[in-house]
Amino acid sequence: MSDTVKTTNVKSFRILMLILGALTMFVTGVLYAWSILKAPFKFEASELALNYTICLCSFGFGGLFSGIFAKKIPLRIRLIIGTALVGLGFSLATFVTDNVLLLYLAYGLLSGFGIGIVYNAVIGSVNSWFPDKKGFSAGVLMMSFGISTLIIGNVASKLFNFEGFGWKNTYYLLAALIVIVTLIFTAIAKMPSANDSLPAASKKTSTGASEDYPASSMIKRATFWKLFIFFMLFTAVGSTIIGFAKDFTLTLGAKESLAVTIVGIVSVCNGLGRLLAGEIFDRLGLKVAQFTTSAIVILATTISLIGILTSSLVIGIIGMCLCGISYGFSPTISAAFIASFYGMKHYPTNLSIINLVLIPASFMSTIAGSIGDYSIIFTVLLSISLIGLIINLTIKKP
């Protein structure tokens, strides 16, 4: 394929990139289905929670690897490496019996790292074709990544118990699905060249970054670290809730089937939140999206806390759905911040660095698993959300 897409074909090509990128994000979004996919493994709850933490940490490092080597390793090679690691990780997970370390290696390290590579490569390449619609592009991709749990997670749950199929074949099927879809995207994926005629960003979504900042310059700026801490706190709230969504609803009296469904609904809300965040950014600008982000996470954790204090399943479910929506804002708005504040030239690397918020944030899920008391957990999460708001109020463009 030529390095340059003809002007008349740019529109159709970038739509194709978005569609196939969204499908790739959808299959790799299985990362968030751990609360369902952990069912076959008979380990302690704390050990299973640690695997999710390891997976999120590996995901962050995989994205960093992909970003750092974006200019040294071609896009398609990075996609192939990530795909191979995910396929290998899911396949190795079928050999897990009573050895939790093998689970950590297979699902936690290999799959997490591989998905991180693919995630960064897809986001970086697809978003580069949409300078005029950063929020929309990021929102569609993030929504696809977020809703994966509803469909793939629930199908996997049914296949686990389907006579003659079982959980091992389900894991093999997931590996095959991820490999096939990602390789299809890999076949057409490319970055735009200087000769490709792309629409310019609108005034609302362009916050006036004076230059393209390399990572070395970006991390020296106080604004970046405010962003990092804010999204770390924000992500800690969302990842914690995603990790115990099923157990939380069971605690409020939901039946097993309803609890699994709620996990899927929270996933849909996560996806919708990502798309909503993108639309708010494109239509109303970064400033409105910035403070909507804080408002919704505070509302979500407050309602969830009320649900657990009143033992109300309905209020708890509403709170969980709002938490899903709020979590959806985080990756979309952080991606928009990085593009708008620090430019697109070094975007893959800069994006991978801000995505490292997943690493410290993921430990909150493990801590929550050890606490056990949801009233305490949500009180802590609400406090974190309020601290995040204070930091958010100080964030200004560089």
XYZ file of C-alpha atoms in Angstrom:
398
model
C 0.000 0.000 0.000
C 1.292 3.437 -0.892
C 2.433 5.639 1.982
C 0.059 8.326 0.733
C -3.698 7.965 0.458
C -5.127 9.910 -2.477
C -7.067 12.984 -1.394
C -10.299 11.606 -2.837
C -9.863 8.417 -0.827
C -8.830 9.912 2.515
C -12.397 10.096 3.820
C -13.254 6.487 2.993
C -9.879 5.181 4.185
C -10.051 6.854 7.571
C -13.579 5.497 8.051
C -12.257 2.015 7.250
C -9.452 2.537 9.763
C -12.001 3.591 12.386
C -14.301 0.614 11.761
C -11.561 -2.017 11.820
C -9.842 -0.250 14.705
C -13.112 -0.319 16.667
C -13.507 -4.051 15.981
C -9.963 -4.652 17.183
C -10.613 -2.646 20.329
C -13.819 -4.625 20.846
C -12.112 -8.028 20.888
C -9.167 -6.846 22.990
C -11.555 -5.145 25.440
C -11.952 -8.600 26.947
C -9.306 -7.276 29.344
C -12.157 -5.795 31.408
C -14.187 -9.015 31.472
C -11.999 -10.502 34.201
C -14.818 -10.500 36.770
C -16.522 -13.057 34.470
C -13.511 -14.825 32.959
C -12.052 -15.591 36.384
C -14.868 -18.073 37.118
C -12.981 -21.268 36.124
C -10.026 -20.517 38.391
C -10.442 -21.744 41.963
C -8.096 -19.471 43.837
C -8.579 -17.080 46.725
C -10.380 -13.821 45.935
C -7.254 -11.831 46.806
C -5.168 -13.938 44.396
C -7.655 -13.384 41.582
C -7.743 -9.652 42.358
C -3.934 -9.590 42.170
C -4.087 -11.167 38.711
C -6.310 -8.302 37.552
C -3.827 -5.835 39.026
C -0.944 -7.562 37.232
C -2.943 -7.514 34.001
C -3.614 -3.771 34.235
C 0.024 -3.054 35.091
C 1.181 -5.155 32.132
C -1.352 -3.364 29.950
C 0.205 -0.032 30.939
C 3.752 -1.229 30.256
C 2.663 -2.767 26.945
C 1.288 0.592 25.886
C 4.504 2.293 26.985
C 6.571 -0.189 24.981
C 4.428 0.444 21.911
C 4.650 4.205 22.341
C 8.395 4.399 22.968
C 9.211 2.230 19.970
C 6.564 3.735 17.686
C 9.247 5.391 15.528
C 11.642 2.435 15.603
C 9.289 -0.501 15.145
C 6.762 -0.236 12.294
C 3.098 -0.054 13.255
C 2.243 -3.429 11.742
C 5.133 -5.190 13.468
C 3.998 -3.818 16.833
C 0.470 -5.028 16.133
C 1.748 -8.499 15.232
C 3.873 -8.696 18.405
C 0.937 -7.650 20.570
C -1.435 -10.074 18.854
C 0.969 -12.979 19.299
C 1.377 -12.253 23.022
C -2.380 -12.107 23.613
C -2.987 -15.348 21.719
C -0.188 -17.068 23.628
C -1.414 -15.734 26.973
C -4.992 -16.944 26.563
C -3.801 -20.319 25.282
C -1.392 -20.815 28.203
C -4.175 -19.931 30.641
C -5.905 -23.192 29.717
C -3.071 -25.095 31.416
C -3.715 -23.399 34.757
C -4.849 -25.865 37.423
C -3.585 -25.162 40.919
C -0.623 -22.952 40.008
C -1.619 -19.314 40.385
C 1.818 -18.169 39.139
C 1.031 -19.632 35.716
C -2.190 -17.623 35.695
C -0.227 -14.470 36.508
C 2.202 -15.214 33.663
C -0.401 -16.180 31.064
C -3.365 -13.878 31.625
C -1.715 -11.234 33.763
C 1.631 -10.618 32.055
C 1.446 -11.916 28.479
C -2.163 -11.050 27.649
C -2.059 -7.739 29.492
C 1.204 -6.660 27.844
C -0.016 -7.747 24.399
C -3.330 -5.910 24.715
C -1.439 -2.800 25.841
C 0.694 -2.887 22.685
C -2.337 -3.333 20.431
C -4.347 -0.677 22.291
C -1.666 1.975 21.906
C -1.034 1.101 18.261
C -4.728 1.252 17.359
C -5.453 4.486 19.258
C -2.335 6.197 17.938
C -2.867 5.212 14.307
C -6.623 5.703 14.039
C -6.740 9.008 15.946
C -4.016 10.420 13.701
C -6.520 10.285 10.830
C -9.064 12.409 12.733
C -7.447 15.740 13.729
C -10.852 17.373 13.200
C -12.762 14.895 15.373
C -10.371 13.777 18.101
C -13.174 13.224 20.599
C -15.385 11.290 18.204
C -12.594 8.993 17.034
C -11.310 8.330 20.545
C -14.876 7.910 21.799
C -15.779 5.271 19.208
C -12.594 3.312 19.874
C -12.927 3.560 23.639
C -16.619 2.627 23.494
C -15.773 -0.506 21.526
C -13.121 -1.388 24.094
C -15.563 -0.787 26.942
C -18.637 -2.699 25.690
C -16.664 -5.855 25.030
C -17.523 -7.222 28.464
C -21.275 -7.176 27.780
C -21.121 -9.327 24.665
C -17.896 -11.309 24.855
C -18.051 -11.667 28.637
C -21.621 -12.959 28.655
C -21.049 -15.295 25.711
C -17.964 -16.661 27.463
C -19.961 -17.177 30.661
C -22.521 -19.274 28.770
C -19.853 -21.249 26.896
C -18.136 -22.110 30.188
C -21.206 -24.135 31.152
C -22.135 -25.350 27.670
C -21.925 -29.147 27.606
C -19.116 -30.404 25.434
C -17.400 -27.024 25.159
C -16.197 -25.772 28.542
C -13.922 -23.002 29.694
C -10.726 -24.200 28.010
C -12.255 -24.208 24.545
C -13.751 -20.820 25.360
C -10.291 -19.422 26.094
C -8.969 -20.917 22.842
C -11.882 -19.339 20.993
C -11.146 -15.940 22.529
C -7.483 -16.254 21.524
C -8.446 -17.097 17.939
C -10.973 -14.262 17.740
C -8.461 -11.671 18.966
C -5.733 -12.906 16.606
C -7.959 -12.984 13.498
C -9.600 -9.574 14.000
C -6.364 -7.822 14.957
C -4.506 -9.247 11.966
C -7.255 -7.994 9.640
C -6.740 -4.493 11.045
C -2.975 -4.958 10.763
C -3.299 -5.659 7.036
C -4.624 -2.147 6.318
C -3.238 -0.099 9.224
C -0.967 2.848 8.456
C -0.159 6.331 9.709
C -1.061 9.342 7.541
C 1.806 10.945 5.635
C 2.535 14.638 5.199
C 0.941 14.474 1.756
C -2.412 13.174 2.991
C -5.006 15.947 2.981
C -6.729 15.793 6.384
C -9.300 18.247 7.801
C -7.947 20.743 10.327
C -8.965 20.723 13.979
C -11.750 23.100 14.977
C -11.129 26.045 17.306
C -13.155 24.376 20.068
C -11.054 21.232 20.130
C -7.725 22.883 19.490
C -6.564 24.364 22.779
C -3.673 26.223 21.248
C -0.667 24.004 21.956
C 2.225 26.126 20.749
C 4.353 23.157 19.698
C 4.591 19.390 19.521
C 6.135 18.322 22.817
C 8.325 15.212 22.963
C 7.885 13.039 26.049
C 11.101 14.385 27.583
C 9.681 17.927 27.523
C 6.146 16.929 28.456
C 7.116 15.207 31.697
C 9.037 18.275 32.866
C 5.866 20.359 32.963
C 3.789 20.721 36.120
C 0.586 20.603 34.065
C 1.395 17.081 32.907
C 1.858 15.815 36.463
C -1.407 17.402 37.535
C -3.042 15.557 34.651
C -1.291 12.342 35.629
C -2.377 12.499 39.273
C -5.924 13.507 38.359
C -6.392 10.632 35.897
C -4.626 8.222 38.252
C -7.189 8.988 40.976
C -10.050 8.955 38.499
C -8.933 5.639 36.979
C -8.466 4.114 40.434
C -12.170 4.656 41.086
C -13.277 3.120 37.783
C -10.916 0.146 37.677
C -11.814 -0.776 41.245
C -15.517 -0.801 40.452
C -15.024 -2.779 37.221
C -13.066 -5.355 39.214
C -15.794 -6.071 41.796
C -18.960 -5.232 39.802
C -20.339 -8.759 40.018
C -19.538 -9.304 43.699
C -20.964 -5.891 44.620
C -24.367 -6.671 43.094
C -24.391 -10.112 44.708
C -23.834 -8.424 48.072
C -26.942 -6.292 47.468
C -29.037 -9.419 46.904
C -28.852 -9.935 43.150
C -29.063 -13.459 41.763
C -26.079 -14.890 39.906
C -27.628 -14.386 36.453
C -28.564 -10.787 37.239
C -25.099 -10.074 38.624
C -23.491 -11.266 35.376
C -25.930 -9.121 33.401
C -25.118 -6.080 35.532
C -21.426 -6.549 34.763
C -22.359 -6.351 31.092
C -24.565 -3.303 31.606
C -21.771 -1.525 33.481
C -19.560 -2.351 30.508
C -22.093 -0.799 28.128
C -22.227 2.298 30.344
C -18.443 2.363 30.245
C -18.600 2.339 26.455
C -21.352 4.953 26.290
C -19.369 7.158 28.673
C -16.430 7.040 26.289
C -18.569 8.038 23.333
C -20.357 10.710 25.371
C -17.030 12.151 26.514
C -15.886 12.352 22.904
C -19.047 14.132 21.833
C -18.844 16.629 24.702
C -15.230 17.339 23.811
C -15.948 17.862 20.102
C -19.113 19.923 20.572
C -18.458 21.870 23.772
C -14.687 21.887 24.044
C -12.079 20.544 26.419
C -12.937 22.783 29.373
C -16.551 21.562 29.616
C -15.444 17.938 29.178
C -12.794 18.444 31.843
C -15.225 19.434 34.581
C -18.017 17.093 33.482
C -15.481 14.342 34.105
C -15.143 15.274 37.780
C -18.857 15.922 38.287
C -19.977 12.532 37.039
C -17.479 10.488 39.066
C -18.481 12.303 42.269
C -22.160 11.679 41.523
C -21.485 8.025 40.688
C -19.578 7.198 43.865
C -22.091 9.094 46.015
C -25.077 7.165 44.671
C -23.210 3.860 44.948
C -22.413 4.641 48.580
C -26.080 5.425 49.244
C -27.010 2.122 47.631
C -24.787 0.091 49.931
C -25.757 2.072 53.055
C -29.481 1.553 52.349
C -29.008 -2.016 51.049
C -30.917 -0.972 47.926
C -30.199 -3.087 44.865
C -31.889 -0.561 42.566
C -29.874 2.413 43.853
C -26.740 0.284 43.828
C -27.295 -0.659 40.188
C -27.893 2.990 39.251
C -24.682 3.910 41.028
C -22.774 1.154 39.245
C -24.072 2.299 35.862
C -22.997 5.868 36.607
C -19.612 4.551 37.708
C -19.342 2.769 34.360
C -20.159 6.007 32.515
C -17.678 7.979 34.608
C -14.931 5.433 33.992
C -15.598 5.811 30.277
C -14.662 9.482 30.472
C -11.137 8.793 31.711
C -9.389 7.269 28.657
C -11.245 9.455 26.166
C -10.585 12.763 27.928
C -6.994 11.866 28.811
C -6.337 11.028 25.139
C -7.921 14.350 24.136
C -5.843 16.255 26.711
C -2.587 14.755 25.454
C -3.386 15.486 21.808
C -4.602 19.015 22.514
C -1.940 20.053 25.019
C 1.132 18.347 23.571
C 0.411 17.858 19.857
C 0.217 14.844 17.529
C 3.832 14.451 16.421
C 4.814 12.489 19.543
C 1.286 11.359 20.374
C 1.828 7.540 20.602
C 4.630 7.952 23.144
C 2.904 10.705 25.115
C -0.351 8.731 25.193
C 1.438 5.645 26.486
C 2.914 7.686 29.333
C -0.420 9.112 30.498
C -1.875 5.587 30.268
C 0.616 4.504 32.927
C -1.928 5.871 35.416
C -3.399 2.357 35.197
C -0.441 0.939 37.107
C -0.764 2.797 40.435
C -4.549 2.937 39.976
C -4.807 -0.832 39.594
C -3.539 -1.411 43.130
C -6.704 0.191 44.453
C -8.611 -2.852 43.206
C -6.336 -5.156 45.206
C -6.652 -2.955 48.290
C -10.439 -2.909 47.922
C -10.459 -6.704 47.703
C -8.641 -6.907 51.033
C -11.010 -4.380 52.702
C -14.182 -6.219 51.735
C -16.574 -3.696 53.323
C -18.212 -1.825 50.436
C -19.369 1.080 52.605
C -15.723 1.774 53.489
C -14.593 1.189 49.909
C -17.056 3.683 48.423
C -16.316 6.234 51.124
C -12.665 6.040 50.114
C -13.556 6.226 46.397
C -15.739 9.298 46.997
C -12.900 10.961 48.895
C -10.540 10.200 46.011
C -13.038 11.740 43.579
C -13.191 14.953 45.613
C -9.411 15.195 45.776
C -9.379 14.713 42.001
C -11.772 17.650 41.593
C -9.442 19.931 43.552
C -6.526 18.968 41.296
C -8.699 19.318 38.201
C -9.459 22.924 39.103
C -5.753 23.761 38.840
C -5.130 22.191 35.403
C -4.346 24.780 32.729
C -3.021 24.423 29.198
C 0.779 24.649 28.895
